[in-house]
Short mmCIF file of C-alpha atoms and ligand atoms in Angstrom, two decimals:
data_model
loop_
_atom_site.label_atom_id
_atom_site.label_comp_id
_atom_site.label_asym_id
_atom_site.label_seq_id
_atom_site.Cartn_x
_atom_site.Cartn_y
_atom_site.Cartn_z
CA UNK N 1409 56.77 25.71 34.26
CA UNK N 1410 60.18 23.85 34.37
CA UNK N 1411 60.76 20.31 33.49
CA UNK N 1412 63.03 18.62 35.89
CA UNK N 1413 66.42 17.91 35.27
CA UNK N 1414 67.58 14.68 34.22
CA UNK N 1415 68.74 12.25 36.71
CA UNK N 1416 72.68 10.74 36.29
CA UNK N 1417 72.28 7.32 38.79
CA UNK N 1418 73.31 8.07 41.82
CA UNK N 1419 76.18 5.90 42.67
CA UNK N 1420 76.39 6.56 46.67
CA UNK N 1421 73.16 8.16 47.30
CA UNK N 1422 72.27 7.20 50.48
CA UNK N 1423 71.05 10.35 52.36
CA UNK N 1424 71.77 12.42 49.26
CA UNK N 1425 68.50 11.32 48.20
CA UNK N 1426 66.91 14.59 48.91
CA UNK N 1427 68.22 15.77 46.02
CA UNK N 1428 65.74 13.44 43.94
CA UNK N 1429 62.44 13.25 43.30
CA UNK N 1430 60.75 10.16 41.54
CA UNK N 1431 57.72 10.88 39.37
CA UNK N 1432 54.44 9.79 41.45
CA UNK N 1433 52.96 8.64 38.31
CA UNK N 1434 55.29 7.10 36.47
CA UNK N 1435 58.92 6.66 38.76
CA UNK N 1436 61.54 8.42 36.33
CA UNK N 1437 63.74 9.64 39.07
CA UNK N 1438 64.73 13.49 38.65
CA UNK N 1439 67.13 15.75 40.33
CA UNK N 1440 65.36 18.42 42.13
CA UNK N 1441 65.33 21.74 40.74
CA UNK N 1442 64.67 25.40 42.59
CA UNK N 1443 61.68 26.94 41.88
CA UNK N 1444 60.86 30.32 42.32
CA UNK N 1445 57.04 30.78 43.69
CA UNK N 1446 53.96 30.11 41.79
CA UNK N 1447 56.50 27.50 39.72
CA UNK N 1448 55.83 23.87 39.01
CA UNK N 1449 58.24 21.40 37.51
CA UNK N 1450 57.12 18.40 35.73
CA UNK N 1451 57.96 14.85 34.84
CA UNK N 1452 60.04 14.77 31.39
CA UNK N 1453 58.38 11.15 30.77
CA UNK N 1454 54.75 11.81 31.49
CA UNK N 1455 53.85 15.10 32.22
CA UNK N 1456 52.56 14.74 35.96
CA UNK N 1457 53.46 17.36 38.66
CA UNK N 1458 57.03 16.59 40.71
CA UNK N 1459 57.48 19.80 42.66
CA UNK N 1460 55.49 22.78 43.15
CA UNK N 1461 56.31 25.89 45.00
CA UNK N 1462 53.73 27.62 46.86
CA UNK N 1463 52.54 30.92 45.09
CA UNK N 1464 51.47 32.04 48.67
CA UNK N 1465 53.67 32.50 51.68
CA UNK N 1466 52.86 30.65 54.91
CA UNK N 1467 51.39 33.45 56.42
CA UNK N 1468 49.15 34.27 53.49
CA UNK N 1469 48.10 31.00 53.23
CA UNK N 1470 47.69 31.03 57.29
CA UNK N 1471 45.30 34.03 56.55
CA UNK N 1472 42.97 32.39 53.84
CA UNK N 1473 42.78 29.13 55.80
CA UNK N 1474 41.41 31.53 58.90
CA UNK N 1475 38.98 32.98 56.23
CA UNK N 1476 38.05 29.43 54.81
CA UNK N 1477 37.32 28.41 59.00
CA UNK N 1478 35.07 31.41 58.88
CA UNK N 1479 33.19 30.64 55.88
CA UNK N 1480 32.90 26.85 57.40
CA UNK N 1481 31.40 28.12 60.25
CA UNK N 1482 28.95 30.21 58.79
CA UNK N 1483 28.35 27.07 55.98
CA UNK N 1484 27.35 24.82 58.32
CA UNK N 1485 25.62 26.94 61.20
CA UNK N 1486 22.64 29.03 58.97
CA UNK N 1487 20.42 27.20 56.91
CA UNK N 1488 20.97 27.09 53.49
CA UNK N 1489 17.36 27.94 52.43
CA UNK N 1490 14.52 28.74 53.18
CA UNK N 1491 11.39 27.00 51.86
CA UNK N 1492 7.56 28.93 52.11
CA UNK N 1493 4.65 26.77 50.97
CA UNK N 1494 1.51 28.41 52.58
CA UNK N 1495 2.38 30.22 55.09
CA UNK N 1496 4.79 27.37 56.70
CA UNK N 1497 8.20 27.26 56.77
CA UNK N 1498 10.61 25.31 56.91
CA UNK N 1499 14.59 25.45 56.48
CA UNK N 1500 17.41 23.26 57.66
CA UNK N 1501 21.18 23.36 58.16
CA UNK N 1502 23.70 20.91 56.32
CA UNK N 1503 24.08 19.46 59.49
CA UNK N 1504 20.03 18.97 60.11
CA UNK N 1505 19.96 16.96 56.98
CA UNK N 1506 22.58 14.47 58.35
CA UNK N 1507 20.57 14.07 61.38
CA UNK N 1508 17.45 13.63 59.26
CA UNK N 1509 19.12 11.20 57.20
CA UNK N 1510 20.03 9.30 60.27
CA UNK N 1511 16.73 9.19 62.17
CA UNK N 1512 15.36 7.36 59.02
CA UNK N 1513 17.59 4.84 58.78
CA UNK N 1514 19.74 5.93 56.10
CA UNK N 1515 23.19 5.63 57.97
CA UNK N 1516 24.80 5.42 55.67
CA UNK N 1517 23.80 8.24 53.15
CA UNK N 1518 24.12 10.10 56.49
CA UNK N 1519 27.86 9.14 56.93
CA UNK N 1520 28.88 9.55 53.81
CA UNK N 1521 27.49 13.14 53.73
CA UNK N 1522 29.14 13.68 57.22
CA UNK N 1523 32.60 12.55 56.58
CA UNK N 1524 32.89 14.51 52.42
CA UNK N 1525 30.73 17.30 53.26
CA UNK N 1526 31.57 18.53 56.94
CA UNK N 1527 34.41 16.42 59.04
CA UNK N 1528 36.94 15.71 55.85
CA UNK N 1529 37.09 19.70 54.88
CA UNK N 1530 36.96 21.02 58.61
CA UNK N 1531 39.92 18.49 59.61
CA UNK N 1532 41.90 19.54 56.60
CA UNK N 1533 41.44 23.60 57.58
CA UNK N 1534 42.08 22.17 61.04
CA UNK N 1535 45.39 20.56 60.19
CA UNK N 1536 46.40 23.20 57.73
CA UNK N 1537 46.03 26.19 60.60
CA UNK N 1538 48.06 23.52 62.99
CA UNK N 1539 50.81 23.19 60.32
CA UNK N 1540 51.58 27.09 59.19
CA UNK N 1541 51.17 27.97 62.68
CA UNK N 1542 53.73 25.37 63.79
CA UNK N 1543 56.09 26.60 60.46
CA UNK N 1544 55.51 30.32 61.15
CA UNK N 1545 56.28 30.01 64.80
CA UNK N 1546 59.55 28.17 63.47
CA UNK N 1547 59.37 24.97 64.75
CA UNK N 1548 58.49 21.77 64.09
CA UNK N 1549 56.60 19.83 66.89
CA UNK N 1550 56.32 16.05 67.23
CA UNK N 1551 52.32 16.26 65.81
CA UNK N 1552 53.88 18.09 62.38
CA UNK N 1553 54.27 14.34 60.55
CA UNK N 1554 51.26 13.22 61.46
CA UNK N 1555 49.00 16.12 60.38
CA UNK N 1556 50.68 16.25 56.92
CA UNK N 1557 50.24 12.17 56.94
CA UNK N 1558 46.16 12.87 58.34
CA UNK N 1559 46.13 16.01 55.24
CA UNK N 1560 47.51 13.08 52.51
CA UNK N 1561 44.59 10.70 53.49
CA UNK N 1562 41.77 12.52 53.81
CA UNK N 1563 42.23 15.22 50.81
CA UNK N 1564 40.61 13.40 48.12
CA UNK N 1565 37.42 12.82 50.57
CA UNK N 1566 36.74 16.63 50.90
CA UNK N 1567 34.18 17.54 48.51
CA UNK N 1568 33.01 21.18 48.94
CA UNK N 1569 33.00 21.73 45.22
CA UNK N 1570 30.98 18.66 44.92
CA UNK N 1571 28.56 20.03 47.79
CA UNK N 1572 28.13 23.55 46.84
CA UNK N 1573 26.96 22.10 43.04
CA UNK N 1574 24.24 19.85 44.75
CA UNK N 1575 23.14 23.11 46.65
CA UNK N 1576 22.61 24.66 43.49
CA UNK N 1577 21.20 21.55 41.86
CA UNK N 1578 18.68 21.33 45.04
CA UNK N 1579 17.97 24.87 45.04
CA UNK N 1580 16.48 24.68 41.24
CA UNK N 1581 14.57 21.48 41.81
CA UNK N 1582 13.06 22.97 45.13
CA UNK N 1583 11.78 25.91 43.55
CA UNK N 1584 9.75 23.94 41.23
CA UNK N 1585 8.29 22.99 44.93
CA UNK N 1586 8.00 26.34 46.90
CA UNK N 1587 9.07 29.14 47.28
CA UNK N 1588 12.68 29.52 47.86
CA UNK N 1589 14.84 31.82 49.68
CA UNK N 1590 18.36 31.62 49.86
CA UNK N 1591 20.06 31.93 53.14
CA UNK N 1592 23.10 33.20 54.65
CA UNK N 1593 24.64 29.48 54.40
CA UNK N 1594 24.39 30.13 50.61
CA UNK N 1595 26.72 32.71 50.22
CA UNK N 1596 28.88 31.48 52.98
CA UNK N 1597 28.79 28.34 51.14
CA UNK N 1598 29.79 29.76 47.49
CA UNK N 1599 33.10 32.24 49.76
CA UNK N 1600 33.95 28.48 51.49
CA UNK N 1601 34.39 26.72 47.82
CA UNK N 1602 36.92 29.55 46.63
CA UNK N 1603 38.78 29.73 49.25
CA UNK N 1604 39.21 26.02 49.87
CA UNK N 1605 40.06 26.04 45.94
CA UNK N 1606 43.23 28.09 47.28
CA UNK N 1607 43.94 26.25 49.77
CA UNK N 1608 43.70 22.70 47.99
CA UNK N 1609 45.99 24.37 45.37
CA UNK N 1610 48.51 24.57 48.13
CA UNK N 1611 50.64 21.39 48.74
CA UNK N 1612 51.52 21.07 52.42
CA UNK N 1613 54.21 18.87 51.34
CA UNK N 1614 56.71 21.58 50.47
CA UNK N 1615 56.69 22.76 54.34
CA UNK N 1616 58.79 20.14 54.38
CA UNK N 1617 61.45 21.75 52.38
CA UNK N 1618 61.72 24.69 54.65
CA UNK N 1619 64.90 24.52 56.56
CA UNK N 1620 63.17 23.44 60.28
CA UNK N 1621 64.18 25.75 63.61
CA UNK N 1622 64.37 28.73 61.29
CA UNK N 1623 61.63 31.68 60.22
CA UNK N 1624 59.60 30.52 58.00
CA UNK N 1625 59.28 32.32 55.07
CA UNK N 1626 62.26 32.47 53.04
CA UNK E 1225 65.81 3.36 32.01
CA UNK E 1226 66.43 6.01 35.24
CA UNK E 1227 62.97 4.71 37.27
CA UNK E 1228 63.35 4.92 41.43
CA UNK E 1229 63.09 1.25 41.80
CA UNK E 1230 65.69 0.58 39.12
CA UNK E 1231 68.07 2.47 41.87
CA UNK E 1232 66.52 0.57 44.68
CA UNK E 1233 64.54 3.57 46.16
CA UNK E 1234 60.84 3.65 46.82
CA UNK E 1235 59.03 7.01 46.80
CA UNK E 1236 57.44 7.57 50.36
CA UNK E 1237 53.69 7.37 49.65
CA UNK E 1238 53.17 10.52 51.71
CA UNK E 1239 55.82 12.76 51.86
CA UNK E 1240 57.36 11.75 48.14
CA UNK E 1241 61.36 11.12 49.84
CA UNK E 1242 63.25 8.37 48.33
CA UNK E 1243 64.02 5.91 50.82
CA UNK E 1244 66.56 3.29 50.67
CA UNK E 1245 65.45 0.22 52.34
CA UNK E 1246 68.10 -1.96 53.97
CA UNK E 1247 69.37 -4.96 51.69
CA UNK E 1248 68.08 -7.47 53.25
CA UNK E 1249 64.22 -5.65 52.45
CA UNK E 1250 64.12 -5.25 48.46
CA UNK E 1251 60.36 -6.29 48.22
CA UNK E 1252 58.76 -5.57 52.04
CA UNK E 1253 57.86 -2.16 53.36
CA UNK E 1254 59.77 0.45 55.41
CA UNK E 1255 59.62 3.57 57.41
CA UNK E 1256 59.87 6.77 55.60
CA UNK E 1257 63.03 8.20 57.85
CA UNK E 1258 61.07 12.00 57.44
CA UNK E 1259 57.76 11.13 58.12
CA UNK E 1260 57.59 8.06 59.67
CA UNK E 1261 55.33 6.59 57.09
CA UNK E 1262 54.74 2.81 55.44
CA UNK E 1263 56.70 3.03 52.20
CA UNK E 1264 56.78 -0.01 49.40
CA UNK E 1265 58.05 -0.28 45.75
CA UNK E 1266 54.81 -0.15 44.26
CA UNK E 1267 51.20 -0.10 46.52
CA UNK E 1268 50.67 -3.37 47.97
CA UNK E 1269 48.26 -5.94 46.11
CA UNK E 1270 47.74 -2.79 43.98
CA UNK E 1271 45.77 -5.16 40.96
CA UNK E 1272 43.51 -7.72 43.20
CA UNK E 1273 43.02 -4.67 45.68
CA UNK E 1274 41.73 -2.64 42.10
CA UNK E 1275 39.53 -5.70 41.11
CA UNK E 1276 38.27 -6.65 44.44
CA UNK E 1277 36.42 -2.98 45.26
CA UNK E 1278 35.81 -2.47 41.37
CA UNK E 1279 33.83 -6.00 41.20
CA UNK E 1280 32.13 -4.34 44.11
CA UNK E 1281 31.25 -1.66 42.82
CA UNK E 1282 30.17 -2.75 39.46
CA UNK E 1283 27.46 -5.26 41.60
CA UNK E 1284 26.06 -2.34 43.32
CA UNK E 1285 25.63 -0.02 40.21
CA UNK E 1286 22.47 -2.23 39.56
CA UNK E 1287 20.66 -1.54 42.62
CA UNK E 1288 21.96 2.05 43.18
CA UNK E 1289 20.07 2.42 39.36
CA UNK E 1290 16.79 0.33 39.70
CA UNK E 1291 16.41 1.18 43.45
CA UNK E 1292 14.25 4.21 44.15
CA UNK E 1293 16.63 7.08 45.79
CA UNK E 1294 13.68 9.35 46.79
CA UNK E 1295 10.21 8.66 48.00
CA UNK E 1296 7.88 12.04 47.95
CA UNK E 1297 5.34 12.19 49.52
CA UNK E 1298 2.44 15.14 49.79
CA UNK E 1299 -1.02 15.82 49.82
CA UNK E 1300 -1.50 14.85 46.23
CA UNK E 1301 -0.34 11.43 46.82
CA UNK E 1302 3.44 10.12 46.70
CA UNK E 1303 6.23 9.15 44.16
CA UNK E 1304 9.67 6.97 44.02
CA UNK E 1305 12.28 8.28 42.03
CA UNK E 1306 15.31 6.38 40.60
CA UNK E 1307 18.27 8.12 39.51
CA UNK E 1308 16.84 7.82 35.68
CA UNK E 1309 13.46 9.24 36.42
CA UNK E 1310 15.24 12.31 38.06
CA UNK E 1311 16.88 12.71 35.04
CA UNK E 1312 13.55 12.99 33.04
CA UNK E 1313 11.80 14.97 35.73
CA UNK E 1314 14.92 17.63 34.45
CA UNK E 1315 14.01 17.10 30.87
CA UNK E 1316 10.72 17.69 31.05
CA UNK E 1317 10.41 20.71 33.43
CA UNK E 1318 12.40 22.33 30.76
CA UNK E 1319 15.88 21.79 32.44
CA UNK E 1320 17.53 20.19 29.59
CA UNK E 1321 21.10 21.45 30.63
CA UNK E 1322 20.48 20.21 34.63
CA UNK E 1323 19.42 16.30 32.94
CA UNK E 1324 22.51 16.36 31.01
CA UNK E 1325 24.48 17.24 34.22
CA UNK E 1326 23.01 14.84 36.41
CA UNK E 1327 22.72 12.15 33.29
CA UNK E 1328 26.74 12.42 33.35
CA UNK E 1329 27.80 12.41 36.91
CA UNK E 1330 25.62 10.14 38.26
CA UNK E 1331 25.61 7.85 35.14
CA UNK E 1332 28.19 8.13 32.48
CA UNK E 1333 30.55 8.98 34.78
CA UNK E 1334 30.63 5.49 37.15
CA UNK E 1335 30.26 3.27 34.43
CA UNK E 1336 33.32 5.09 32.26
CA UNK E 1337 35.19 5.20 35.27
CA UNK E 1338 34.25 1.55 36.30
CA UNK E 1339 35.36 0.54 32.75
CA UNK E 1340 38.54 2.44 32.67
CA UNK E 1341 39.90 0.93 35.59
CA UNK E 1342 39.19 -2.38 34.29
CA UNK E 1343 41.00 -1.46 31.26
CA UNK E 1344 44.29 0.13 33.08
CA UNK E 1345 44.22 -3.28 35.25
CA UNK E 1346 43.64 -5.57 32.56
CA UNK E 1347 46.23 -3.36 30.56
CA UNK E 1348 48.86 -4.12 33.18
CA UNK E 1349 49.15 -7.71 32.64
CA UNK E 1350 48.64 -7.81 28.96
CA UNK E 1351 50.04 -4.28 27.84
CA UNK E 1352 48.80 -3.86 24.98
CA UNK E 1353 48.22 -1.23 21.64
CA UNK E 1354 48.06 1.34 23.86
CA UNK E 1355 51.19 3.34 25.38
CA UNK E 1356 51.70 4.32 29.35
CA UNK E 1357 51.17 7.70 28.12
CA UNK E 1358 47.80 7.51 27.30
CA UNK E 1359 47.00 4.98 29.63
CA UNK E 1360 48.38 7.34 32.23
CA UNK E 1361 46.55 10.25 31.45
CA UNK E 1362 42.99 8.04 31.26
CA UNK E 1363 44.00 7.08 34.87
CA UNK E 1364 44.07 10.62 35.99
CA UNK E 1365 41.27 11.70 34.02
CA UNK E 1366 39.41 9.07 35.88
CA UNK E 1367 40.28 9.77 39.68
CA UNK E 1368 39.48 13.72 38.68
CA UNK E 1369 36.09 13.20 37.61
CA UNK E 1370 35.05 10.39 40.03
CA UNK E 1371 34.10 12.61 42.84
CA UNK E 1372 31.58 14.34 40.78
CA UNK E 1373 29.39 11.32 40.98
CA UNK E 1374 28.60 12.06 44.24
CA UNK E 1375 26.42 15.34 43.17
CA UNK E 1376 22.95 12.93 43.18
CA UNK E 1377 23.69 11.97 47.28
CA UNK E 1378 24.40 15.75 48.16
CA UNK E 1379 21.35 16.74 46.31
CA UNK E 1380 18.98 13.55 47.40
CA UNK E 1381 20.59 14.67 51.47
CA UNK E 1382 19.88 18.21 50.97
CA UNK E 1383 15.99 17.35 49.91
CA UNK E 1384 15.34 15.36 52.55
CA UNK E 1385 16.75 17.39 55.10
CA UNK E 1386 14.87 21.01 53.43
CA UNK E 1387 11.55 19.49 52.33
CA UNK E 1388 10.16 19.21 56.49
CA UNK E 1389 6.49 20.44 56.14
CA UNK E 1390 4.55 17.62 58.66
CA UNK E 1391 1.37 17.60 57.02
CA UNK E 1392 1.97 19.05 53.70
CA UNK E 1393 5.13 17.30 52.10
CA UNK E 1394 8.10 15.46 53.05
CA UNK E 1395 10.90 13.41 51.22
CA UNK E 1396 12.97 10.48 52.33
CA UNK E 1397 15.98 8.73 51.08
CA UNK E 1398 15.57 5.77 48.97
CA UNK E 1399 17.48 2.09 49.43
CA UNK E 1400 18.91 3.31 46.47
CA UNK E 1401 20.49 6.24 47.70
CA UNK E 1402 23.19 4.17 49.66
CA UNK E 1403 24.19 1.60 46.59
CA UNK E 1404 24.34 4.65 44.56
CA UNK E 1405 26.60 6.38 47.47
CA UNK E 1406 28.87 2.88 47.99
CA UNK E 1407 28.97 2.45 44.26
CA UNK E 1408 30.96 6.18 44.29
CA UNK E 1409 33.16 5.29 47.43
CA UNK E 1410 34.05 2.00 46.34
CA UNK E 1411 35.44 3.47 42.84
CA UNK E 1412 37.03 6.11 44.34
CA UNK E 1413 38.59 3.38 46.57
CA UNK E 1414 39.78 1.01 43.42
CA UNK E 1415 41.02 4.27 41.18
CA UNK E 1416 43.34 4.67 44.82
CA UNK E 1417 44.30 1.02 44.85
CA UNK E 1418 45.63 1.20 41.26
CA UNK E 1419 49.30 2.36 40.71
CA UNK E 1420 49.58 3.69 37.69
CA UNK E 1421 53.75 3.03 37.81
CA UNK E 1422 52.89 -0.63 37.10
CA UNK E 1423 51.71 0.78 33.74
CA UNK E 1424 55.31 1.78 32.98
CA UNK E 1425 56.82 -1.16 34.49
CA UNK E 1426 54.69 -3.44 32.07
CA UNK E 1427 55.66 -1.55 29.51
CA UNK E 1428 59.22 -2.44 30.20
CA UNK E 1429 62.72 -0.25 29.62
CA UNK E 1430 62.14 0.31 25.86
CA UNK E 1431 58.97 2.90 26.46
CA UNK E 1432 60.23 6.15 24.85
CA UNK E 1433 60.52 9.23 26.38
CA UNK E 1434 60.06 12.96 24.95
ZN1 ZN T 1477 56.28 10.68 35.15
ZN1 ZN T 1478 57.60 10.35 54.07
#
């Protein structure tokens, strides 16, 4: 960890104002520094995070976004568990309990579980795979802005970690109910929540420091 | 004091570039010239946008906490639960640690929150006894742990949508379900209205630095 350096004013800064970086937080203004990977630098007035370099390359983090898709997929197509109360069954996907919620008029429960549980972490792995494809490939298409703009907005509404504690939470107060048996969802649920900690961890922001029309990793 | 507005730049909301808007726009909003995105000095109507969804919020924390969130229903007859009786149902099926967890998130954690931001707004105007620094580091305690509160929605969804046995049992979501659910979306909304520079501003140029 590296505190930034301290900013003289710039007296003609004009596009020369890559070279600084104002605190989020607080708006010291800082001079960038290089980072080596894995390395953070921090506000000298407050503490908060100014730059952060990526521990993973773009191609490893292309990798555990592919794995995170895979871990959606299987998430969100078996059901979670499986309840037996005698003799019937019954077991539901995430997505079956949206559609429940729905059909009984709780819209917007229904929505809400939607858009934080499903649509806000799918369209970040979405966007993610578009961007490090786009960087790996060495370019950097019209849609790149956007997509890092669409990431920005909807980060703080994925809430996987917040999801895969209610499963557990649900999964002790159902088996005061019936019998419970986990499904595949489960463990595909507990693999999603790592690797989207990984991939949260990794700001898309500093693919905008890579030199564009070049190879990627540098 | 070195702050990015003191130089005339504003920090581009989304991609963090300093942009230098034209003279003649100290004040307005303009394009970030990397991403293409609305940048301004501070967030726009930052304290009456903070007040407005936390005075929202704050009104529905009364239904989302009297109004049942769960209705079971079985052979054995049927039962409303409010967030507090789930709590209790924990405590005494011998799930101490599970109440304490649900007691927090669902409600400690929106009322501290709630509070909080009325404090860092309230703080902005009349700063106060306490310093940016610790005002700072309440704010981002605060947006961290807000999201948690939505635990009781994800497990009240995931009920309803397992517990499907036509003639033995089902469970349905409660009116109180979705005040408890806007309650949590309308904090997280006001914690992203706030701008925690305005803290330092109102501080003014002799808040020290280590
Ligand atoms: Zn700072
Ligand atoms: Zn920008």
């Amino acid at each position: 960890m590296t505190a930034g350096a301290e900013a003289s004013p710039p007296a003609s800064a004009g596009p020369a104002d890559d070279r600084l970086v104002a605190c989020p937080e607080c708006d010291r203004l800082h001079v960038r520094v290089p980072l080596r990977a894995g390395e953070k630098a921090r506000c000298v007035r407050c503490g908060t995070v100014l730059q952060s370099a990526p521990y993973w390359r773009p191609d490893q983090m292309l990798a555990l976004v592919m794995a995170a898709l895979i871990a959606f997929l299987l998430a969100n197509a078996c059901p979670i568990l499986e309840l037996r109360v005698q003799g019937s069954i019954s077991s539901a996907t995430l997505l079956d309990a949206v559609l429940t919620l729905w059909r009984e008029d709780r819209q917007l429960v229904a929505v809400l579980v939607f858009a934080t549980g499903l649509l806000a972490p799918l369209a970040d792995l979405l966007a993610m795979t578009a961007l490090l494809a786009a960087v790996l490939a060495g370019r950097r298409p019209a849609y790149f802005a956007p997509l890092l703009r669409l990431i920005q907005q909807i980060r703080p509404w994925g809430m996987i970690e917040v999801l895969m504690l209610g499963v557990l939470v649900s999964l002790i107060k159902l088996s005061h109910l019936a019998q419970v048996v986990p499904g595949v969802a489960l463990w595909a649920f507990i693999a999603l929540t790592v690797l989207l900690a990984v991939v949260l961890s990794y700001d898309p922001r500093c693919l905008w420091e890579l030199p564009a029309g070049r190879k990627g990793a540098a | 004091m070195t702050t990015a507005l003191s130089h005339g730049l504003w920090a581009c909301p989304c991609c963090r570039r300093l942009c230098r808007p034209s003279a003649g726009n100290r004040g307005g909003a303009g394009r970030c010239p990397r991403c293409g995105a609305t940048a301004h000095p501070r967030k726009p109507d930052s304290l009456s946008r903070t007040w407005a969804f936390l005075i929202a919020a704050a009104t529905l924390y009364v239904p989302a906490n009297l109004l049942p969130v769960m209705q079971t229903s079985s052979l054995l007859g049927s039962s409303r639960d409010t967030i507090i009786s789930g709590v209790v149902y924990f405590w005494t099926s011998g799930s101490p640690g599970l109440a304490l967890l649900i007691f927090s998130v669902s409600i400690l954690v929106p009322l501290i929150k709630l509070g909080a931001l009325a404090y860092l707004a309230f703080s902005v105007r009349r700063p106060g006894a306490t310093g940016p620094h610790r005002l700072g580091r309440l704010y981002r305690a605060v947006e961290l742990a807000g999201r948690w509160s939505m635990l009781d929605v994800f497990v009240i969804a995931l009920m309803v949508g397992m517990v499907r046995f036509r003639t033995l049992a089902t469970i349905e979501a409660g009116p109180g379900a979705a005040a408890f659910g806007a309650v949590v979306v309308l904090s997280m909304l006001a914690a992203a209205s706030f701008d925690p520079r305005l803290l330092w501003d109102a501080s003014g140029p002799s808040s020290h630095e280590h």
